[in-house]
XYZ file of C-alpha atoms in Angstrom:
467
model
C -35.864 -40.065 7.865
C -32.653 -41.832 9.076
C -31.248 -41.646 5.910
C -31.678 -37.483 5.826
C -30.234 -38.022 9.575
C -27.598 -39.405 8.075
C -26.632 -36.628 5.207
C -27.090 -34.213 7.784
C -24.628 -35.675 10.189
C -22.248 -36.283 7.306
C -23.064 -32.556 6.047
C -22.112 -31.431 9.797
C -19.098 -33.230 10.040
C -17.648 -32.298 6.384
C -18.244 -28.283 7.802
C -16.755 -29.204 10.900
C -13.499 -30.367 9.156
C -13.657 -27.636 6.853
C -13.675 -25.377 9.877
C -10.741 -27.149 11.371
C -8.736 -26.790 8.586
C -8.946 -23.060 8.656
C -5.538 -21.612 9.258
C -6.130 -19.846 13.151
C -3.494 -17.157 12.892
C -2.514 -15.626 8.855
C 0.379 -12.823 9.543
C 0.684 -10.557 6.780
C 4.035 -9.390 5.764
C 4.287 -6.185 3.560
C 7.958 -5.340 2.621
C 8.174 -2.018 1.553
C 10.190 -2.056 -1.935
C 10.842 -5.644 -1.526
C 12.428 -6.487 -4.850
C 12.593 -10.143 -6.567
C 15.639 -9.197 -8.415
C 17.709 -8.013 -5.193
C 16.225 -11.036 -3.300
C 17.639 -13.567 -5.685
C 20.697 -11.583 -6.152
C 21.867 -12.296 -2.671
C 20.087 -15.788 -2.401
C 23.938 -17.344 -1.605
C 24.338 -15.667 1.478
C 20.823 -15.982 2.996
C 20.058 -18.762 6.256
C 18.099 -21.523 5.527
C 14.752 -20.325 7.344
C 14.045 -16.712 5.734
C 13.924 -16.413 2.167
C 15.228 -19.441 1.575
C 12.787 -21.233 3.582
C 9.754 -19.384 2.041
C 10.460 -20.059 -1.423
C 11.231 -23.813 -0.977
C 8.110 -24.133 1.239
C 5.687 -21.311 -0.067
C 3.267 -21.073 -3.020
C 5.284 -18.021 -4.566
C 3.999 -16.204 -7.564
C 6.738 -14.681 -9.630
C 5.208 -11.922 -11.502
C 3.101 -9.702 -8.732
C 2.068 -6.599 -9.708
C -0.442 -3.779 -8.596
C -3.461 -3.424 -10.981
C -3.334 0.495 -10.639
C -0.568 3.331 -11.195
C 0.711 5.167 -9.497
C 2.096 3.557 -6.314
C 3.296 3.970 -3.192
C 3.668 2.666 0.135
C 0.198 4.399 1.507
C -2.026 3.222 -1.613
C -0.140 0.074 -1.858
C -0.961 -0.837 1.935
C -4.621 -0.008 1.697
C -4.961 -1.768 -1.902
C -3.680 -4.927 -0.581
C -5.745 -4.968 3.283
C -9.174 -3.838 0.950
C -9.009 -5.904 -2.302
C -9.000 -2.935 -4.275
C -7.974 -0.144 -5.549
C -7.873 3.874 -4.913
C -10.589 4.372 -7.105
C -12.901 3.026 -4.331
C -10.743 2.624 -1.279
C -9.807 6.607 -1.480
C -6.423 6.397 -0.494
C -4.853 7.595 -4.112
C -1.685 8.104 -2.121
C 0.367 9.393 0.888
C -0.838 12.888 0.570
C -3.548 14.342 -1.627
C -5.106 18.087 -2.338
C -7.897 18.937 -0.017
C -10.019 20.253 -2.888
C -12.035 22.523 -0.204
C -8.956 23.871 2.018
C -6.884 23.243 -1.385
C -4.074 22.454 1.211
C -2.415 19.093 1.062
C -4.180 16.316 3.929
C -2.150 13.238 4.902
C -4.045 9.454 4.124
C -4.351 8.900 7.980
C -4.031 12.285 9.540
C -7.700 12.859 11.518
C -8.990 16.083 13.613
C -10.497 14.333 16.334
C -8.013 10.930 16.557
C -5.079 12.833 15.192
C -4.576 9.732 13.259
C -7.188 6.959 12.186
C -8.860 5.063 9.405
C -11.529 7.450 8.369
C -10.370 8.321 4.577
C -10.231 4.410 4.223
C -13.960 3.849 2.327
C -14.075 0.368 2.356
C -13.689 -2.641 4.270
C -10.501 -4.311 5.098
C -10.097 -7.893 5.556
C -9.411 -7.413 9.105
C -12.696 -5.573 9.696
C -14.657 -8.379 7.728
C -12.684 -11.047 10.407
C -14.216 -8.901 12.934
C -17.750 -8.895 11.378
C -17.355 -12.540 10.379
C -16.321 -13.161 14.174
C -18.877 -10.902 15.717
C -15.704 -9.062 17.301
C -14.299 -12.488 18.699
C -11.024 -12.706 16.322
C -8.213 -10.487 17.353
C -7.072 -8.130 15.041
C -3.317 -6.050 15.203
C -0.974 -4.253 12.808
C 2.650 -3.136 13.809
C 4.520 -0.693 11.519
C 7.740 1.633 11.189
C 5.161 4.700 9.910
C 1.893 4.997 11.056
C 0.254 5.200 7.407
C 1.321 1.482 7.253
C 0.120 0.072 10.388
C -3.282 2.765 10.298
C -4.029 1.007 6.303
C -3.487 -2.527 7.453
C -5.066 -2.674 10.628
C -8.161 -0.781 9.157
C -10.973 -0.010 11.218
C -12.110 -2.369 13.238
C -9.036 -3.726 14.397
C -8.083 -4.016 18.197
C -4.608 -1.541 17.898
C -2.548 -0.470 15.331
C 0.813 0.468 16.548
C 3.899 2.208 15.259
C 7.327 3.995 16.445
C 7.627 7.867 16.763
C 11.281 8.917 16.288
C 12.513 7.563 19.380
C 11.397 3.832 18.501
C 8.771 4.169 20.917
C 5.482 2.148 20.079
C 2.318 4.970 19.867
C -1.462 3.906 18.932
C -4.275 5.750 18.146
C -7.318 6.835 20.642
C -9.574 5.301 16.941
C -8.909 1.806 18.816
C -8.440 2.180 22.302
C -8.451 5.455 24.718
C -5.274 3.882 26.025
C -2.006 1.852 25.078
C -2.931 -1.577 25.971
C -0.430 -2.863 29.397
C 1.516 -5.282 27.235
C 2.546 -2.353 24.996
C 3.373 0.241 27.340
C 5.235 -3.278 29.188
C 6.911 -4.005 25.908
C 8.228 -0.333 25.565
C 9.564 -0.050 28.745
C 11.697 -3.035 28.746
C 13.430 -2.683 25.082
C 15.883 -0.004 24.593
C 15.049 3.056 22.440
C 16.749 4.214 19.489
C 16.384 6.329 16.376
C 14.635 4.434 13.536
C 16.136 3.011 10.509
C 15.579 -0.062 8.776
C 18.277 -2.146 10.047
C 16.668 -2.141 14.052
C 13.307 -1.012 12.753
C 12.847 -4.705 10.905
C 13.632 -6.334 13.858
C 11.447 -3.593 16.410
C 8.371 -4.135 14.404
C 8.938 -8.282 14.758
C 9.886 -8.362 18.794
C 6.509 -6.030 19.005
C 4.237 -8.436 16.455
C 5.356 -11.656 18.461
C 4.939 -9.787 21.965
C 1.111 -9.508 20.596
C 0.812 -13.411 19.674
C 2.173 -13.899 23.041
C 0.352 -11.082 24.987
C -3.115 -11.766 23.447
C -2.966 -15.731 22.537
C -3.635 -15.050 19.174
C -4.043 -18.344 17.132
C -4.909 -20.600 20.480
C -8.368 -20.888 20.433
C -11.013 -21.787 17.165
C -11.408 -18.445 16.255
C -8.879 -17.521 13.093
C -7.202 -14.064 14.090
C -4.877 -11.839 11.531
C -1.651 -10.068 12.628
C -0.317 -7.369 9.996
C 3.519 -7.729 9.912
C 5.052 -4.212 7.756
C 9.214 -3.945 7.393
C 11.209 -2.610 4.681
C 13.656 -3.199 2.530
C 15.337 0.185 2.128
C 18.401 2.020 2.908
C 18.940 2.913 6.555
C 19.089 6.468 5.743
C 16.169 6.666 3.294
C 18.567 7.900 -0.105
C 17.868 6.455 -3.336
C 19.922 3.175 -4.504
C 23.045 4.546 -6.932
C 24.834 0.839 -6.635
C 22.659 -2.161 -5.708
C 25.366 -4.378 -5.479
C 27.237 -2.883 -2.907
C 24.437 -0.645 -0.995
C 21.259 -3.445 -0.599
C 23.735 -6.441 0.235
C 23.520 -5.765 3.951
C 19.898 -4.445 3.753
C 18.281 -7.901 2.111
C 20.821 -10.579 4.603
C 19.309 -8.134 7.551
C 15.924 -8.581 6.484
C 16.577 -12.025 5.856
C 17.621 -12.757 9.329
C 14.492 -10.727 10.546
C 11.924 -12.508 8.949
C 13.720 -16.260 9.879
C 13.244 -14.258 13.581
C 9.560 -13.935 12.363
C 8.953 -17.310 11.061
C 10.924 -18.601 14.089
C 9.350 -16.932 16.283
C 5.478 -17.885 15.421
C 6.297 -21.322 15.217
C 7.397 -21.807 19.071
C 4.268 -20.340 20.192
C 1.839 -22.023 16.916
C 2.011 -25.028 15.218
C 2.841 -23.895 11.433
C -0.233 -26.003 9.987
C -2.176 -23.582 11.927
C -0.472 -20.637 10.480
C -1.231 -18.792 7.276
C 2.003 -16.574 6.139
C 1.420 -14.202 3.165
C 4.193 -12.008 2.034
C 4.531 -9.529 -0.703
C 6.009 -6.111 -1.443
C 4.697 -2.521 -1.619
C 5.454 -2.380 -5.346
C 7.560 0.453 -6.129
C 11.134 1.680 -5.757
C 12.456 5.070 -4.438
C 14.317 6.320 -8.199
C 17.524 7.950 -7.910
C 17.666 11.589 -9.119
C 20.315 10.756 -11.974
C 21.891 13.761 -14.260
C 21.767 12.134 -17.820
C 22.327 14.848 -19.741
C 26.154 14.003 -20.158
C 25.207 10.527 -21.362
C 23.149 12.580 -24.282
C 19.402 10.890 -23.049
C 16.583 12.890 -24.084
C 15.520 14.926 -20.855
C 14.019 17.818 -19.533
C 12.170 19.735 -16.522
C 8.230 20.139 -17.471
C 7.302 23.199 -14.833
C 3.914 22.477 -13.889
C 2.912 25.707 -12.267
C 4.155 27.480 -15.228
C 2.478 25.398 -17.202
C -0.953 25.822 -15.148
C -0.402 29.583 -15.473
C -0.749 29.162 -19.005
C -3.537 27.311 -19.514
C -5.306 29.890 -17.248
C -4.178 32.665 -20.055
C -5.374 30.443 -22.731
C -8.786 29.630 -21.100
C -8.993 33.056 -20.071
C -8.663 34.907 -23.674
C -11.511 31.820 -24.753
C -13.820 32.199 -21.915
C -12.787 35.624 -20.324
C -10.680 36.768 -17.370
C -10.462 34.128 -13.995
C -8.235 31.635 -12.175
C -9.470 28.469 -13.780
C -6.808 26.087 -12.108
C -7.440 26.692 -8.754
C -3.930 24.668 -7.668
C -1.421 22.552 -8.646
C -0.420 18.910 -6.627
C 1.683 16.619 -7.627
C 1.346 15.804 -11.853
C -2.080 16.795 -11.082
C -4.711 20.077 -11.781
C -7.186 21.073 -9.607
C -9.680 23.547 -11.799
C -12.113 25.733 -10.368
C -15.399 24.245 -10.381
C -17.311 27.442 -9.146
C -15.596 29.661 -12.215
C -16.567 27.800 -14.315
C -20.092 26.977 -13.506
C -20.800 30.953 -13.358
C -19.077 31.537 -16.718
C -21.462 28.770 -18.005
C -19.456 26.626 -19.771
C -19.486 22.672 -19.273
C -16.906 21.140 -17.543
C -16.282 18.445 -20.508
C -15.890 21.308 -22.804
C -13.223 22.742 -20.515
C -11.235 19.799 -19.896
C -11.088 19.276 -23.351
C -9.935 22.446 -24.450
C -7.051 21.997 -21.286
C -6.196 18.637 -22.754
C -5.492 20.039 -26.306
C -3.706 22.756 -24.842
C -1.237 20.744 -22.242
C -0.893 18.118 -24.863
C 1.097 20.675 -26.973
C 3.937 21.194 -24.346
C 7.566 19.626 -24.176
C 8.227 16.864 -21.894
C 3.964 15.872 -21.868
C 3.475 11.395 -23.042
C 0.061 12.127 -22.331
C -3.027 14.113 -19.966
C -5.287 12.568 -18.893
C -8.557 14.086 -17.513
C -11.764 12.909 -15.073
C -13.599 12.424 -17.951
C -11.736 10.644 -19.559
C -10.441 8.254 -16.753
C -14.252 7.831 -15.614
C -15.088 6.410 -19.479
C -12.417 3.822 -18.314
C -11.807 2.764 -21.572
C -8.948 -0.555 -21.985
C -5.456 1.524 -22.270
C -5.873 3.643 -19.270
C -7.463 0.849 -16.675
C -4.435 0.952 -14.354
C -4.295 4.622 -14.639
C -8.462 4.947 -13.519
C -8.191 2.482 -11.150
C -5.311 4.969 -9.173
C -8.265 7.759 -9.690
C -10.693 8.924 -7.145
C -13.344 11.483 -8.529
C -13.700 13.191 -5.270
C -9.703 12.882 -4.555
C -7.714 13.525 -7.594
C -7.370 16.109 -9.665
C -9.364 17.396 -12.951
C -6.291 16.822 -14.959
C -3.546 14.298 -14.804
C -0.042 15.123 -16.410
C 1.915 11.953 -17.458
C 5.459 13.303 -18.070
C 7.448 11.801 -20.611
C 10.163 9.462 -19.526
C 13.096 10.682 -18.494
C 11.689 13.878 -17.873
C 11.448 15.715 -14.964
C 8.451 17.496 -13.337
C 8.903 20.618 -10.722
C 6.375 22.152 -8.908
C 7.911 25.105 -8.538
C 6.199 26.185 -5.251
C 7.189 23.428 -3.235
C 9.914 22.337 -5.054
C 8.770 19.038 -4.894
C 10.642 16.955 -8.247
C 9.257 13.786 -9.870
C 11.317 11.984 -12.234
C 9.274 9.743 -14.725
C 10.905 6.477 -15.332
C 8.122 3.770 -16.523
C 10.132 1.133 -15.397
C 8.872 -2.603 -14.047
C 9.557 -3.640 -10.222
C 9.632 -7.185 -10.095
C 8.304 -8.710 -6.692
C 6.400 -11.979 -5.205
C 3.291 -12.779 -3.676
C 3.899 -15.361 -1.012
C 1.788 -17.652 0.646
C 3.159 -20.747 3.588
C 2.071 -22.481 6.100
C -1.283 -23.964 6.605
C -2.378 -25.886 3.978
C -0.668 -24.472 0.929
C 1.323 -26.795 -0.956
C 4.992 -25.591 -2.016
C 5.093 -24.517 -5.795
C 6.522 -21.736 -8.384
C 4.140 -19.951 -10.246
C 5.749 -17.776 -13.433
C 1.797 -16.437 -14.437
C 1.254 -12.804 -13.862
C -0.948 -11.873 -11.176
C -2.124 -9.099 -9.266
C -2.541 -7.884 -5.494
C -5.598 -7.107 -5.299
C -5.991 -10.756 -5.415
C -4.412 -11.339 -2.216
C -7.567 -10.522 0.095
C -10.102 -12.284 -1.380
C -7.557 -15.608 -0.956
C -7.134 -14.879 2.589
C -10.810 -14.867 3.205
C -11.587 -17.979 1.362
C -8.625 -19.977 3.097
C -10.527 -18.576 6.858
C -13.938 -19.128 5.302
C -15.205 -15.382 5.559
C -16.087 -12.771 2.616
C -14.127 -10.508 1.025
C -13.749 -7.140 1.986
C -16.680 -5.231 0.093
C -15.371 -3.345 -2.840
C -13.249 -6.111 -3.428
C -14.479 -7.963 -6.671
C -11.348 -10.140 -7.828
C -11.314 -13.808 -7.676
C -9.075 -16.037 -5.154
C -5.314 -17.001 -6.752
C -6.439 -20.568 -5.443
């Protein structure tokens, strides 16, 4: 008996220094269109405790990269606060075809919140904190854009906050009827301006270490998670037409903010209590480029022209009707009704459309539901970016170089399949400085989080911890 005593008083202590050891604050930092390439281009002229300080001190893995396609800022931010990817999260991307209305809905927009975490289907790592906690940890996202702070801070968290075009902070009524005192506090006192990156960065920091402060986040045994989102873009939004010149000032500003950041956390919590994890959103804005005078193979692939004739094609087949309902994006919407009453099966139909579009200039490849739902080896990254209920019947990948017009919103979309190099990085408690070339992906960044805090993954999340 006192030797069972004695494993159990051993067994208690070992899970009592495992507990201790748990980092009490981790602050997420999501850069949108961080790039490892501009980062390291401008290493000479950084400080010594921003970039600099995370890559000497951090576990940083080289070769990030999203396991899904395509990205953007909205799908990237839910991807890496659920562990997964669109094709069970649901956010496929900022905006997406309301296949009832067939009028375009925004990721966050909501009819009773105005803006909220309902078309998030799964967990966050923030809401399994709160379950974990049983609603003790505190739980707070800050964000230029709302889509950003609304896809971090998930749905269980106690505010996500972000600036309207005066730089004032706004919530949602999804958290809290009312802006909490410190906020309202916070925008009183600090001046207001238009947003762009160069204040923005630093807005979004003073705001995230008001709420450490504010809320004593990391003081007490319960671990709590702060989501951190800045950018590294332009000031006035344009596409990059020379790097060199135009992203000098825009990386040694964001280099200053996030020493502010690191700075900042560290008066107010020892750093071995701290968990920092950085990484980028994954994509870059392209720049509309003419390079026709340069003689590369180009074009414009017009996709409601195109839809219209695939609906005279089906049509003379399968007799007279509107069989793609709408056009969004690279995507086709079909009408499911039509073709139910004309009695034809739906696998039948998008085959037939998939022979047909494959035929036209400017198409690398279509892709269709049924085919991305087989999820066969050479399209994984394209399925996983799929949601059956979201995304379209048909999926038009344009060849590179090309360009695709929709020609009732004019919206363009050049194709470039070009590779984004960014980092995943991890500092702070626990985590051992080292440079890892291998090639990993985001949607292993969750699932390391919760094992470093002891708690479990969010719930569609099935990938295994980086360490």
């Amino acid at each position: 008996m006192r030797y069972i005593a004695f494993l159990l008083a051993a067994l208690t202590t070992a899970e009592m220094q495992a507990f201790q050891l748990a980092p009490r604050l981790v602050v997420n930092v999501t850069i949108d269109q961080l790039r490892t390439d501009y980062m390291e281009a401008f290493a000479p002229l950084y400080s010594q405790g921003g970039f600099r300080r995370m890559l000497n001190e951090g576990l940083v893995y080289d070769g990030a990269s999203y396991p899904f396609s395509p990205v953007d800022k909205a799908s990237a931010t839910a991807s890496l606060s659920t562990g997964t990817f669109p094709f069970y999260n649901g956010i496929i991307s900022s905006r997406w075809l309301d296949r009832e209305t067939l009028h375009p809905v925004f990721c966050v927009d909501d009819s009773r919140y105005f803006t909220s975490a309902d078309r998030l289907k799964t967990s966050t790592i923030g809401d399994e904190l709160k379950v974990n906690s049983n609603g003790a940890a505190i739980v707070y996202s800050f964000a230029a854009d709302r889509e950003s702070a609304i896809l971090s801070g998930g749905h269980a968290a106690n505010g996500a906050f972000w600036m309207d075009k005066n730089g004032e902070w706004q919530g949602s009524s999804y958290y809290s009827n009312t802006l909490p005192e410190w906020v309202r506090a916070h925008n009183r006192l600090h001046p207001k301006h238009p947003t762009n990156t160069s204040f923005t960065n630093n807005d979004v920091i003073d705001a995230s270490l008001n709420a450490i402060t504010q809320t004593a986040m990391g003081r007490d045994d319960v671990s709590d998670m702060l989501f951190v989102n800045l950018s590294a873009t332009k000031a006035d939004k344009t596409p990059v037409t020379h790097w060199q010149t135009e992203m000098e000032s825009v990386y040694m500003q964001l280099d200053k903010s996030l020493e502010r950041l690191i700075s900042g956390v560290e008066k107010q919590i020892s750093l071995d209590r701290v968990l920092f994890v950085v990484t980028s959103t994954g994509y870059t804005d392209e720049t509309a480029t003419n390079v026709t005078q340069y003689r590369i193979p180009t074009g414009t692939f017009y996709i409601n022209r195109t839809a219209s004739l695939l609906n005279m094609y089906l049509s003379a087949i399968y007799g007279q009707g509107r069989y793609v309902e709408q056009c969004y994006g690279n995507q086709m919407y079909l009408n499911h009704k039509l073709i139910e009453q004309k009695r034809v099966g739906m696998s039948e139909m998008l085959t037939r459309s998939q022979e047909f579009l494959m035929q036209n200039a400017g198409v690398a490849d279509v892709y269709t539901s049924e085919r991305l739902l087989a999820g066969n080896n050479d399209i994984i990254k394209i399925r996983n970016g799929f949601n059956a209920t979201l995304s379209g019947d048909i999926i038009i990948d344009v060849a590179p170089g090309w360009k695709l017009l929709n020609e009732d919103t004019q919206e363009t979309f050049t194709s470039r399949a070009g590779f984004v190099p960014f980092p995943i990085i991890f500092m702070g408690s626990e985590v051992a400085p080292q440079r890892v070339p291998t090639a990993v992906t985001t949607d292993r960044i969750a699932p390391t989080v919760a094992k470093a805090i002891r708690i479990r993954a969010p719930n569609a999340c099935t990938s295994a911890p980086l360490f």
